[in-house]
mmCIF file of C-alpha atoms and ligand atoms in Angstrom:
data_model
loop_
_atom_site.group_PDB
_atom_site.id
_atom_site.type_symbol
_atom_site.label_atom_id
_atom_site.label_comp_id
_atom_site.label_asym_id
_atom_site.label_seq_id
_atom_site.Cartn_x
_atom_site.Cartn_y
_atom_site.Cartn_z
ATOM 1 C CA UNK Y 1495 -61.274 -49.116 16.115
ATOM 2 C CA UNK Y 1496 -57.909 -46.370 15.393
ATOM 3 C CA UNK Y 1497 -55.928 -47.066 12.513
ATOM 4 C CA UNK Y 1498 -52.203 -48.336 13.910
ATOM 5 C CA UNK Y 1499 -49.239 -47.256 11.847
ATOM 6 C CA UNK Y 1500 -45.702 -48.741 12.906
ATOM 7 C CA UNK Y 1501 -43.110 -46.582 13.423
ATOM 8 C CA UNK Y 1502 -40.320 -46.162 10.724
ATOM 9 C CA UNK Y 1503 -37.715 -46.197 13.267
ATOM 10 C CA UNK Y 1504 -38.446 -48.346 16.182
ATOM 11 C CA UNK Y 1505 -41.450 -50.558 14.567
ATOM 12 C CA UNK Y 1506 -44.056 -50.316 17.301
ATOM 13 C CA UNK Y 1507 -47.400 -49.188 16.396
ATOM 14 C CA UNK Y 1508 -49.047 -46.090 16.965
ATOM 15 C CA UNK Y 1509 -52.212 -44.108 16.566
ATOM 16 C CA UNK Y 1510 -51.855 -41.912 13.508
ATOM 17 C CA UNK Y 1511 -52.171 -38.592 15.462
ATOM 18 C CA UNK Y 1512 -49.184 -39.706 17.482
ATOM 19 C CA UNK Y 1513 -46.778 -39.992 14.181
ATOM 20 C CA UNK Y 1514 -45.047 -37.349 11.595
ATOM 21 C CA UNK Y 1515 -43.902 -37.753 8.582
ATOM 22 C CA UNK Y 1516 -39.892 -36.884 8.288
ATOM 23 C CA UNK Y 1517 -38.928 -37.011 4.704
ATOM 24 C CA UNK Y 1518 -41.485 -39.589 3.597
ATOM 25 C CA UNK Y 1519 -40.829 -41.732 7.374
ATOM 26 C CA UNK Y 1520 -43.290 -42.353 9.921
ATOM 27 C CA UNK Y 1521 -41.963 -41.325 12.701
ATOM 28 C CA UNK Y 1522 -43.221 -42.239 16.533
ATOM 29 C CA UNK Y 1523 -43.188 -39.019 18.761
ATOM 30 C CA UNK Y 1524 -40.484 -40.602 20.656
ATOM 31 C CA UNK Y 1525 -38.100 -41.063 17.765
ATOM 32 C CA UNK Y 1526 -39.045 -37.682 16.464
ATOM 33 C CA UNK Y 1527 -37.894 -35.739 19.529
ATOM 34 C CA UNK Y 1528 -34.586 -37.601 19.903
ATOM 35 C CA UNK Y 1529 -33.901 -38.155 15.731
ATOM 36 C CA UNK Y 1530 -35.123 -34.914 14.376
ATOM 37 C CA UNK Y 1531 -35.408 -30.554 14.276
ATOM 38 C CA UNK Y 1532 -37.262 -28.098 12.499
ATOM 39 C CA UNK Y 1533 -35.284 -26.070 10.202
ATOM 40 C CA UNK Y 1534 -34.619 -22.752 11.068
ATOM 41 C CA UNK Y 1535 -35.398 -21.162 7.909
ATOM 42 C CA UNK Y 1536 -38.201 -23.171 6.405
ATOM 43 C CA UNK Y 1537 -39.838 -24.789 9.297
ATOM 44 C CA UNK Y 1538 -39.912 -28.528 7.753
ATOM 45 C CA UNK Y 1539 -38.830 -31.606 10.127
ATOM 46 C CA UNK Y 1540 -35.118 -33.069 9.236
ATOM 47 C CA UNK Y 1541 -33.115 -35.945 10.570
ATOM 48 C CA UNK Y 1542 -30.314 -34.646 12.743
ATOM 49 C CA UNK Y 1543 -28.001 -36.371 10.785
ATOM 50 C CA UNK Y 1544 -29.496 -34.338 6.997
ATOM 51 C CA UNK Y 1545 -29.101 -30.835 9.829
ATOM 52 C CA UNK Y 1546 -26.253 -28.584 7.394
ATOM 53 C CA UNK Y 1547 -26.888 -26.448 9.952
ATOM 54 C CA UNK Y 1548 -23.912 -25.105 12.801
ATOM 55 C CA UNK Y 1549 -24.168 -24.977 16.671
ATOM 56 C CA UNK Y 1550 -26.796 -21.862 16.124
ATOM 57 C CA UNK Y 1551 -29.132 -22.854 13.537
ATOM 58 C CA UNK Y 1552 -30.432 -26.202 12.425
ATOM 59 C CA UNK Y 1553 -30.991 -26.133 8.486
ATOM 60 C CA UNK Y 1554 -32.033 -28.453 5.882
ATOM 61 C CA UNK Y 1555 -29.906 -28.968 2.620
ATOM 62 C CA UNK Y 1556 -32.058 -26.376 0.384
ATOM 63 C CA UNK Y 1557 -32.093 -23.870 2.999
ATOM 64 C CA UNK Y 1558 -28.056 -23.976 3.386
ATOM 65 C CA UNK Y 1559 -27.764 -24.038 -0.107
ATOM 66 C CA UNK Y 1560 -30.170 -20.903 -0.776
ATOM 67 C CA UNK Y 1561 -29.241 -18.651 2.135
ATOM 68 C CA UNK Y 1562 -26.193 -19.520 3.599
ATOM 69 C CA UNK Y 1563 -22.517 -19.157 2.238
ATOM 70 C CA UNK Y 1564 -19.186 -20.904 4.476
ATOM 71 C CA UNK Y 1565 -16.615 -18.061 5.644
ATOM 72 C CA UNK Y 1566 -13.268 -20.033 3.445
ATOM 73 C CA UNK Y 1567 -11.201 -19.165 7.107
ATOM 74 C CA UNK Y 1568 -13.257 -19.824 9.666
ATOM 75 C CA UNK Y 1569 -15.526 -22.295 8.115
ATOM 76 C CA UNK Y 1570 -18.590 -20.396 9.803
ATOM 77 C CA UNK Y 1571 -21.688 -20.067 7.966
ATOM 78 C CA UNK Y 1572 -22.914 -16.725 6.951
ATOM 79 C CA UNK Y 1573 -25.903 -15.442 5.484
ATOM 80 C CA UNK Y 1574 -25.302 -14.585 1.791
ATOM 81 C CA UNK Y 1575 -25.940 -10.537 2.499
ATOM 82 C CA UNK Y 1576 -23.318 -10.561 5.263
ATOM 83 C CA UNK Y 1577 -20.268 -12.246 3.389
ATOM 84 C CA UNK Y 1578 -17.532 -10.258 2.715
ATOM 85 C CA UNK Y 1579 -15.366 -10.580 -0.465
ATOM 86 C CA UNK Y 1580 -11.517 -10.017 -0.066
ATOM 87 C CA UNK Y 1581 -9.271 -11.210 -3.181
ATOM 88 C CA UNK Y 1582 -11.498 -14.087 -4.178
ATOM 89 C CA UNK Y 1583 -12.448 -15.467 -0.456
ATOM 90 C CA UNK Y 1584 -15.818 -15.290 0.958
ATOM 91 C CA UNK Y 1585 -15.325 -14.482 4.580
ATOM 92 C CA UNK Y 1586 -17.416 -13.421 7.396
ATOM 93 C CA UNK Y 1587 -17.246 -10.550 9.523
ATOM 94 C CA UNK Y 1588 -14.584 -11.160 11.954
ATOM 95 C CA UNK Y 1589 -12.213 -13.035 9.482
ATOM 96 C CA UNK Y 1590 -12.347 -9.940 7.046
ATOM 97 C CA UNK Y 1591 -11.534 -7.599 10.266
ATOM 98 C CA UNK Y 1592 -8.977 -9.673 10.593
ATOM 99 C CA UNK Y 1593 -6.843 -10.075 7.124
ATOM 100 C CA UNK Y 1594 -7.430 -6.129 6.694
ATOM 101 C CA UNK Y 1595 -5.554 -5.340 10.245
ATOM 102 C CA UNK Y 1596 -3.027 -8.060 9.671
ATOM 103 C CA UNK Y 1597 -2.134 -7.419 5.898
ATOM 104 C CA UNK Y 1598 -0.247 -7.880 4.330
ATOM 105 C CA UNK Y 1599 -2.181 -4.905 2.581
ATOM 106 C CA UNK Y 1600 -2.635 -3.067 5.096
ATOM 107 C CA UNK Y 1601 -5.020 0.676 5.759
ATOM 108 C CA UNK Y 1602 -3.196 3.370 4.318
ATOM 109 C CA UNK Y 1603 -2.671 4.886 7.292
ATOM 110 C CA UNK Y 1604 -0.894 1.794 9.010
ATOM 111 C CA UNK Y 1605 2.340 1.945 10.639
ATOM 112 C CA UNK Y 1606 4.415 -0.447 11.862
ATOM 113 C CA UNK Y 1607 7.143 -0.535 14.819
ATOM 114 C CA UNK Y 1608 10.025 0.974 12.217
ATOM 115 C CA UNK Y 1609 13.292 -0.967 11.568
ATOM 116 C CA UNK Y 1610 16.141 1.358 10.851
ATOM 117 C CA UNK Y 1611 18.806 -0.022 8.391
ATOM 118 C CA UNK Y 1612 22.049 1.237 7.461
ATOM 119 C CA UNK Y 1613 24.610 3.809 8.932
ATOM 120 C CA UNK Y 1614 24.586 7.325 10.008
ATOM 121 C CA UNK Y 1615 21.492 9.559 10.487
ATOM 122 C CA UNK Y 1616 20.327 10.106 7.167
ATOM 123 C CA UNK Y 1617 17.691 7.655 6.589
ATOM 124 C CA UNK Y 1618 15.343 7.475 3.237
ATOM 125 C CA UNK Y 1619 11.965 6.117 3.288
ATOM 126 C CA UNK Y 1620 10.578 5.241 0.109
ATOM 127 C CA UNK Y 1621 6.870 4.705 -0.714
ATOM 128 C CA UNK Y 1622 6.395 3.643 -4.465
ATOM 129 C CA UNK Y 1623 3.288 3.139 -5.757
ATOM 130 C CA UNK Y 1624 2.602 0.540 -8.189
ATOM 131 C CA UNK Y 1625 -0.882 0.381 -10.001
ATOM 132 C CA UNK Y 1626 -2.896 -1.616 -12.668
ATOM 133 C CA UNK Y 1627 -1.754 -5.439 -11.584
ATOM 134 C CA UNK Y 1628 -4.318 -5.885 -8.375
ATOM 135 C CA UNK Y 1629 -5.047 -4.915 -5.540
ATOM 136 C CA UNK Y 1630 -4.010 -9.159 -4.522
ATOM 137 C CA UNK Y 1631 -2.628 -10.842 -1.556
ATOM 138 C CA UNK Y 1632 -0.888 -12.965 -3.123
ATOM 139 C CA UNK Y 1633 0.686 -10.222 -5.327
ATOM 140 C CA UNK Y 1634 1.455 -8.396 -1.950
ATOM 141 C CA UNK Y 1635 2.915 -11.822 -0.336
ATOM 142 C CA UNK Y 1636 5.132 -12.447 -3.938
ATOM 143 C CA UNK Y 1637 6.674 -8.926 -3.196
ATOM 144 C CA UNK Y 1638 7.251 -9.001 0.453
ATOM 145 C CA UNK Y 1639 9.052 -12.410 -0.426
ATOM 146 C CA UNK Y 1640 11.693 -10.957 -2.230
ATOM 147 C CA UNK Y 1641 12.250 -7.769 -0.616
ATOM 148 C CA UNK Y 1642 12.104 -9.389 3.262
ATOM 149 C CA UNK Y 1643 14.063 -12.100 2.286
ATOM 150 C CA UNK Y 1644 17.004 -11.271 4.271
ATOM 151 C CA UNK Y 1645 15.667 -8.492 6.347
ATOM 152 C CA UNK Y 1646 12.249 -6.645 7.325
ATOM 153 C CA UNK Y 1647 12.306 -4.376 4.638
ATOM 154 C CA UNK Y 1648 9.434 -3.653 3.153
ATOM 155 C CA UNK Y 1649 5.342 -3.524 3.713
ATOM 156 C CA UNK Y 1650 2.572 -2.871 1.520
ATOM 157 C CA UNK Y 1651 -0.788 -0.422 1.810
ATOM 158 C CA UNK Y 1652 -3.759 0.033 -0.199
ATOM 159 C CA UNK Y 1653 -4.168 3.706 -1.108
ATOM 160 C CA UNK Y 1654 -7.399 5.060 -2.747
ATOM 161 C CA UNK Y 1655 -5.349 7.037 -5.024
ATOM 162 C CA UNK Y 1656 -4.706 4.440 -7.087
ATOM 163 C CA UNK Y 1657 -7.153 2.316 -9.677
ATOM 164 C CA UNK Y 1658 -5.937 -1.193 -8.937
ATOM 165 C CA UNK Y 1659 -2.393 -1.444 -7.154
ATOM 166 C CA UNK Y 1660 0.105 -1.491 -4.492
ATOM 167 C CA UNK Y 1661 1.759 1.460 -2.438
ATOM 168 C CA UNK Y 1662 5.168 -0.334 -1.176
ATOM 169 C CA UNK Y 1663 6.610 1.310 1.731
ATOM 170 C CA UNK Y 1664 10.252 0.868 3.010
ATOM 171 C CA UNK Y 1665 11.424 0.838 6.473
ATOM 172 C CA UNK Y 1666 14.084 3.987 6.852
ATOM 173 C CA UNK Y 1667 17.587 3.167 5.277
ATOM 174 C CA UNK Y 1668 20.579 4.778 4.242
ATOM 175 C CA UNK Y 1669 21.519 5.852 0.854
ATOM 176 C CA UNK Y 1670 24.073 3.112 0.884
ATOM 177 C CA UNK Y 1671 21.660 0.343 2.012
ATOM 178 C CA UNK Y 1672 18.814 1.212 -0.756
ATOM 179 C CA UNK Y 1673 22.085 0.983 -3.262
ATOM 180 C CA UNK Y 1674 23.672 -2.208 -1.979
ATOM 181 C CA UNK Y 1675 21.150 -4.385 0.473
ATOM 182 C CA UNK Y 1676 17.924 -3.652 -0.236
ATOM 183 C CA UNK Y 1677 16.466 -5.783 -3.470
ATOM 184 C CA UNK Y 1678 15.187 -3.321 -5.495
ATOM 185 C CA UNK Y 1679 16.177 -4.318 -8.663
ATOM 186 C CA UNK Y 1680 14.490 -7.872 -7.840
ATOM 187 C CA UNK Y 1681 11.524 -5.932 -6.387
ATOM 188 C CA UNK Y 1682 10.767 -4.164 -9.478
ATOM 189 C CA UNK Y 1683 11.438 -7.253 -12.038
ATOM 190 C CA UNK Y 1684 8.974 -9.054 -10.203
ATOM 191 C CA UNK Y 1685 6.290 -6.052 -10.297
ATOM 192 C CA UNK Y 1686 6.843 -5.755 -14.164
ATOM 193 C CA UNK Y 1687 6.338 -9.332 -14.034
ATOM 194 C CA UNK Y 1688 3.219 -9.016 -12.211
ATOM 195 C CA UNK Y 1689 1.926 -6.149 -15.122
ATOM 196 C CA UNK Y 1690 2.011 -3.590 -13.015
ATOM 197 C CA UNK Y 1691 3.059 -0.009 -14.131
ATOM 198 C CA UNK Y 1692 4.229 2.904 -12.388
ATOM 199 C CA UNK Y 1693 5.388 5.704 -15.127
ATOM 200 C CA UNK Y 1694 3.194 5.006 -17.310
ATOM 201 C CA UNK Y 1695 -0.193 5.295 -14.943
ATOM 202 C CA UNK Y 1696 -1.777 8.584 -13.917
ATOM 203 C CA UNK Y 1697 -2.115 7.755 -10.514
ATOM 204 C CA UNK Y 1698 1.639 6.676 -9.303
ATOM 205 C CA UNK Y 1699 4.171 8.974 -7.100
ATOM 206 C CA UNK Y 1700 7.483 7.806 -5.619
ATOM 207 C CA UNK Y 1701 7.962 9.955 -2.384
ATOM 208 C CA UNK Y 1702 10.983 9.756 -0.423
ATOM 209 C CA UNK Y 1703 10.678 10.162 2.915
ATOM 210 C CA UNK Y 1704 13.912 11.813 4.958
ATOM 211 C CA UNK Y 1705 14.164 11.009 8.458
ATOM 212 C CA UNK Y 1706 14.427 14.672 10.503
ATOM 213 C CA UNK Y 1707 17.415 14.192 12.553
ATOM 214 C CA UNK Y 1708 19.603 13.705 8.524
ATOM 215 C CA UNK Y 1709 19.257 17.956 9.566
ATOM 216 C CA UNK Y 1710 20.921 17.391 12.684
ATOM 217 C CA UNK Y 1711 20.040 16.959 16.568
ATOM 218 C CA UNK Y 1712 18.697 19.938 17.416
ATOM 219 C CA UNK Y 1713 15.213 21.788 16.615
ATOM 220 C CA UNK Y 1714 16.923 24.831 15.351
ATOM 221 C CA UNK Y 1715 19.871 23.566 13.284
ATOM 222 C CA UNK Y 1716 17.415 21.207 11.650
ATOM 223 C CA UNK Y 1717 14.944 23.734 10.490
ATOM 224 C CA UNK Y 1718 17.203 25.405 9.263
ATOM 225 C CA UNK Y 1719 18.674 22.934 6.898
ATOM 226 C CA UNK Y 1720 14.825 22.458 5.966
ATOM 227 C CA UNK Y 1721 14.779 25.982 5.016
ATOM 228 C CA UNK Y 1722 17.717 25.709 2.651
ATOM 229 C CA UNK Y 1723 16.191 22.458 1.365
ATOM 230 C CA UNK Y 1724 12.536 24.119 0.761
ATOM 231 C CA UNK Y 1725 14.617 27.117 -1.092
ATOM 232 C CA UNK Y 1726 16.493 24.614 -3.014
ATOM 233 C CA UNK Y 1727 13.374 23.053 -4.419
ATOM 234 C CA UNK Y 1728 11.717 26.751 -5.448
ATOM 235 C CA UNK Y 1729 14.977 27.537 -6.731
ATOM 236 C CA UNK Y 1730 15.501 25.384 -8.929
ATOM 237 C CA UNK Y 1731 12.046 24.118 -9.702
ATOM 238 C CA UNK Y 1732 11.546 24.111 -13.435
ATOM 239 C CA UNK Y 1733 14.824 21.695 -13.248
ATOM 240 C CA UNK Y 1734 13.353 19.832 -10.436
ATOM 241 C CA UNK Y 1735 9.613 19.602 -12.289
ATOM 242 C CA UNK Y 1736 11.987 18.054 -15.390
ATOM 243 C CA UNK Y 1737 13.578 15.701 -12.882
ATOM 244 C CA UNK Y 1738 10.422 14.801 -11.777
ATOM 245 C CA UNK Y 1739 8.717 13.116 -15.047
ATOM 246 C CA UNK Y 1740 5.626 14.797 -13.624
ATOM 247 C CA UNK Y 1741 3.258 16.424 -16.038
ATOM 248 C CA UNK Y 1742 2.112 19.827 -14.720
ATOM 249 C CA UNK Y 1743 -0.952 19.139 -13.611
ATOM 250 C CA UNK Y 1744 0.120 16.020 -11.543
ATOM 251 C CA UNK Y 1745 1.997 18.127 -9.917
ATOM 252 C CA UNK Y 1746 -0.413 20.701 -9.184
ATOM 253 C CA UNK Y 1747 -2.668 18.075 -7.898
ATOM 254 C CA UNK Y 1748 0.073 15.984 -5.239
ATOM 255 C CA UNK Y 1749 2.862 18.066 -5.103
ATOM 256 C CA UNK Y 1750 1.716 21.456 -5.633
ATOM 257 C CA UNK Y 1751 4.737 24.094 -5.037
ATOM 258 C CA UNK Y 1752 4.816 26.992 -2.800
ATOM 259 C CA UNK Y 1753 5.921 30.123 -4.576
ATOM 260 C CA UNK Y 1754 9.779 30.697 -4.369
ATOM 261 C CA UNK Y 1755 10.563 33.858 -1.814
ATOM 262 C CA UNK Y 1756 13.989 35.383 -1.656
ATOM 263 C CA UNK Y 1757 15.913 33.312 1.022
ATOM 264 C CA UNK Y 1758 15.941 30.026 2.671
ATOM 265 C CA UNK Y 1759 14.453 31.763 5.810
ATOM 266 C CA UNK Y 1760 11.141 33.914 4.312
ATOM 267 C CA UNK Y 1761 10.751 30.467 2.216
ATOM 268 C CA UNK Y 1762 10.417 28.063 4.954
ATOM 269 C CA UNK Y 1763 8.182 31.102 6.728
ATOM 270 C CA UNK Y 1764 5.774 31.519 3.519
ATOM 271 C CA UNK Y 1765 5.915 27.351 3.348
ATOM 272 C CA UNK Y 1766 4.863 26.761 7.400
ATOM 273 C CA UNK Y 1767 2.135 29.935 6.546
ATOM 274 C CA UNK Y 1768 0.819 28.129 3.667
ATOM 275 C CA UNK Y 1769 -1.888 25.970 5.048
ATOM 276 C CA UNK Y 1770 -0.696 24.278 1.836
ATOM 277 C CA UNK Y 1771 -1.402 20.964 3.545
ATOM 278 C CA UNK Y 1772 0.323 17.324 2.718
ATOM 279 C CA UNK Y 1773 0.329 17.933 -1.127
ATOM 280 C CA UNK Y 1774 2.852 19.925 -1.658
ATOM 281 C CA UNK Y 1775 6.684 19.176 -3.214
ATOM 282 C CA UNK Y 1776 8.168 19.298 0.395
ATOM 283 C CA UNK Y 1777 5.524 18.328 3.096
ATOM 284 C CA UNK Y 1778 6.664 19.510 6.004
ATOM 285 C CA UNK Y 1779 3.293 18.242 7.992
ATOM 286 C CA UNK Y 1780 5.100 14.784 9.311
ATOM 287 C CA UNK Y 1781 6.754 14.842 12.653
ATOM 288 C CA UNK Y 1782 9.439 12.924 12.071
ATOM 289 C CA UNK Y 1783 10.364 12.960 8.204
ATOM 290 C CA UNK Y 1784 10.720 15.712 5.224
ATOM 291 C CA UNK Y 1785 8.864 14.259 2.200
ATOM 292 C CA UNK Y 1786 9.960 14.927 -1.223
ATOM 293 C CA UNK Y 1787 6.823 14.317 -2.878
ATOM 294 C CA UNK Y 1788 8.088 15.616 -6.790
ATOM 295 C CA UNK Y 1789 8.256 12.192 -8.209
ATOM 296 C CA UNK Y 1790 6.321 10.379 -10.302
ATOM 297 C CA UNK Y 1791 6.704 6.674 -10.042
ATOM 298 C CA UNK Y 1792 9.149 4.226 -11.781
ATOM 299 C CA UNK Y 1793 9.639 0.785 -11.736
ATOM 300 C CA UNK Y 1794 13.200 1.519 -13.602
ATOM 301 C CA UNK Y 1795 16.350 0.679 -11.079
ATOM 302 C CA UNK Y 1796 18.628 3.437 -12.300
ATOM 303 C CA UNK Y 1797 15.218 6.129 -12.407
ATOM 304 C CA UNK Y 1798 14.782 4.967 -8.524
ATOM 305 C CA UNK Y 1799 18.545 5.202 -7.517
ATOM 306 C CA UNK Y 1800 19.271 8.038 -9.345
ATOM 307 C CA UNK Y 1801 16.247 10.143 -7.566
ATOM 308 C CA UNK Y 1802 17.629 8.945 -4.155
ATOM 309 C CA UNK Y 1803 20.727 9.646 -5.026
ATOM 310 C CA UNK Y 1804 19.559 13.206 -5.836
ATOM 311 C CA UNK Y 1805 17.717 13.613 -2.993
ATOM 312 C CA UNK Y 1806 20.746 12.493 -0.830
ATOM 313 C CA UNK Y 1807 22.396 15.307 -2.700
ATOM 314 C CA UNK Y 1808 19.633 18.060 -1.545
ATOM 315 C CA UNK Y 1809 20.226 16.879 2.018
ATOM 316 C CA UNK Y 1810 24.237 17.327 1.722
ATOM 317 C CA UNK Y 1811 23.226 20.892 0.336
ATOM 318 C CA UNK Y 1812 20.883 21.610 3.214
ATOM 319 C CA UNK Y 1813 22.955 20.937 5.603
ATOM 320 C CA UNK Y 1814 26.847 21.951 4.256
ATOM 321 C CA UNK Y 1815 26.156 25.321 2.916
ATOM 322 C CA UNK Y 1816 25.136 28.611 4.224
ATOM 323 C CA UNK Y 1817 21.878 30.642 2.794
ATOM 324 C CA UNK Y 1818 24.326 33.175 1.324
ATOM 325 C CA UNK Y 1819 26.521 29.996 -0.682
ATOM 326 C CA UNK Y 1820 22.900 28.506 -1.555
ATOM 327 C CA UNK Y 1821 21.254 31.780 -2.800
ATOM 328 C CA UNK Y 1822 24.595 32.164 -5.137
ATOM 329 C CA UNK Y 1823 24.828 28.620 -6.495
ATOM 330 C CA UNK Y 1824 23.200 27.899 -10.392
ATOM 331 C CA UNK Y 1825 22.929 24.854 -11.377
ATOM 332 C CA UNK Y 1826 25.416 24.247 -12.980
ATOM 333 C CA UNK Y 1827 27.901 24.485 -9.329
ATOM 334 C CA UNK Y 1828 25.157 21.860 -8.449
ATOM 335 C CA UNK Y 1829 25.845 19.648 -10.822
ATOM 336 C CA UNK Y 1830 29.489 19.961 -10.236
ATOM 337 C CA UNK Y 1831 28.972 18.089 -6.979
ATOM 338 C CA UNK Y 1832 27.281 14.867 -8.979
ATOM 339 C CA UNK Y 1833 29.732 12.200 -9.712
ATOM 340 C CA UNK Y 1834 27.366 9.167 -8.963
ATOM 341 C CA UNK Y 1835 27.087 7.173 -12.590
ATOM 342 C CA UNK Y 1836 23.131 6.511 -12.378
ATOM 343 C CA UNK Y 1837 22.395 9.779 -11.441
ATOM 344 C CA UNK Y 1838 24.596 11.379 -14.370
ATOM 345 C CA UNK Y 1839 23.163 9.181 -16.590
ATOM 346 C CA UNK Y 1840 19.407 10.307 -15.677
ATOM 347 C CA UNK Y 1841 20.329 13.606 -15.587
ATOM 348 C CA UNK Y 1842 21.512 13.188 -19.141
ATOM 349 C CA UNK Y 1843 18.094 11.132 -20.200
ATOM 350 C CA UNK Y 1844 16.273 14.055 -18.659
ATOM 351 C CA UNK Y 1845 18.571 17.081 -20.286
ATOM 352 C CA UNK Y 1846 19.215 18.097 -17.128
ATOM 353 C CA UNK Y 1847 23.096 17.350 -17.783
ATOM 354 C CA UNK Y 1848 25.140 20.305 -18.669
ATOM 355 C CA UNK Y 1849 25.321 20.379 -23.166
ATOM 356 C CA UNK Y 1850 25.428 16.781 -23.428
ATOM 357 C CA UNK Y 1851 23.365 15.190 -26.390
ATOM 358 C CA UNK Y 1852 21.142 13.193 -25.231
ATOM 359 C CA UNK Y 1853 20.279 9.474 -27.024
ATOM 360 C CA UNK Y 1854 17.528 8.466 -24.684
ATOM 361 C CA UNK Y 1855 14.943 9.911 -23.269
ATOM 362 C CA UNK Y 1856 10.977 9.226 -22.356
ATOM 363 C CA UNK Y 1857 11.248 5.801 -24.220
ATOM 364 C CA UNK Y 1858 13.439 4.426 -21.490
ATOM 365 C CA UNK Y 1859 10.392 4.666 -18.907
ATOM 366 C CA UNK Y 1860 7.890 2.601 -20.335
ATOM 367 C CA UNK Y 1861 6.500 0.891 -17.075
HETATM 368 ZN ZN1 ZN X 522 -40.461 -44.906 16.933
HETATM 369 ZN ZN1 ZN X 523 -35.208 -25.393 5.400
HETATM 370 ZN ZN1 ZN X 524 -14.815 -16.500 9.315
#
């Protein structure tokens, strides 16, 4: 006569080639098929309600634990090899897709639709990079707070120049706005406060973006302005490279010059004949913006105004004097034109300043 075992579950009794064992049960066939699965990974029978599994996969608790890791957005599982890491989240595929299109670090090559602030046609866009604090969203979102707080100011990028930071980007404002609207001084506080440098790194330019049509409407008129502005920079380069806080061979390496020629016209011909590419002091590659790329980054207010304010001044050169004025002016008549307090005051910090003594000087950039 068979042996009879009774079911676990439903208590009738059974042949023992008709049960399994389910974590030490004795299950009937029936209650197998409705109350348990296999594991996916390891093969051994669960109760559906033990299955740590999702709608593809039925797993037991070891299995899950071992192999599998929860995406922290979309609360998918994903096998340990395919999680992605972004600023202390494990997320899967799709979810890390997403945060790197939708920032708010976004590519370095990201551009958004472009909010113009300010008067008049000569619009600065700044990109400061920041290094040595993170690379962190929530740095990113701390920063955007205070500079978007009344307007759409700012966004960030990751560049691969830098070790571990932030490239900050402004939307294209006037001189005026940058002075009196925009939040830099707030901006900057908080980046200190977040250890990040700027000066004091290797790595960190400021570049200052001027929007083409601060030349003027037309093609030719605003080439020509670029011309004069190109010459200016050659001209007066060692005062420029001074200016800059740029060691020599930061320069060479993102902001390399082209070789001054006689004239605002053979200059901007020798520059456009360069296949000098991007790097250069004045990169003329972007369609719709000069760059000044001279600067080396600051996270001092009066360093940051004072180098807009200067490069406001270059524009107002470029485009209200003739080649003939240009090629006869020294420096000197140049700085005859500067009345602006923070840029006098740089100027002096730098010795840039006419014969005046000077009481501070590198010690006053120390981030
Ligand atoms: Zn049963
Ligand atoms: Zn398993
Ligand atoms: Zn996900």
């Amino acid at each position: 006569m068979k042996e009879m075992y009774t079911c676990d579950h439903c208590g009738e009794e059974f042949p023992l080639e008709e049960t399994l064992l389910v974590e030490g049960d004795r299950l009937c066939r029936h209650c197998t098929a409705s109350l348990t699965a296999l594991c996916d990974e390891c093969g051994t029978r669960i109760y559906l309600e033990h299955d740590e599994g999702d709608s593809n996969r039925f797993l037991c608790s070891s299995c899950r634990e071992r192999y599998y890791t929860r995406c922290d957005r979309c609360n998918t599982l994903i096998y340990n090899e395919n999680v992605y890491e972004y600023d202390g989240e494990n997320l899967c595929e799709d979810c890390y897709d997403e945060v790197c299109t939708e920032g708010p670090i976004h590519e370095y090559d990201y551009v958004p639709d472009l909010v113009f602030h300010g008067k008049g046609l000569r619009k600065f866009g700044v990109e400061l990079e920041i290094d040595e604090g993170g690379k962190s969203r929530s740095n990113a979102n701390r920063l955007l707070e205070i500079a978007n707080r009344d307007a759409v100011n700012l966004y960030i990028k990751s560049d691969g120049s830098l070790d571990d930071g932030l490239e900050l980007v402004t939307h294209p404002m006037s001189l005026d706005y940058h002075l009196h609207e925009m939040p830099w001084e707030d901006i900057l506080d908080e980046a200190k406060r977040l250890d990040y440098r700027s000066h004091s790194t290797n790595t960190c330019g400021l570049y200052i973006h001027i929007s083409r049509m601060a030349f003027g409407c037309t093609y030719e008129t605003q080439e020509e302005c670029i011309a004069r502005l190109v010459f200016f920079v050659e001209k007066f380069w060692p005062e420029l490279l001074r200016f800059s806080r740029r060691t020599q061979g930061q320069i060479n390496h993102w902001a390399a010059r082209y070789g001054m020629k006689l004239n605002p016209k053979d200059q901007i011909y020798h520059a456009k004949n360069s296949c000098a590419g991007r790097y250069t002091a004045v990169n003329l590659t972007n369609a719709d913006t000069v760059e000044i790329r001279m600067f080396r980054g600051t996270l001092k207010l009066n360093t940051l105004i004072a180098t807009l304010q200067l490069v406001d001044h270059l524009c107002e050169v470029a485009v209200s004097m003739s080649d003939q004025e240009l090629q006869d002016m020294s420096w000197f008549d140049f700085l005859d034109q500067i009345t602006e307090p923070e840029l006098v005051q740089y100027l002096k910090e730098r010795r840039l300043y006419v014969n005046e003594p000077v009481n501070t000087y590198d010690a006053t950039e120390v981030f």
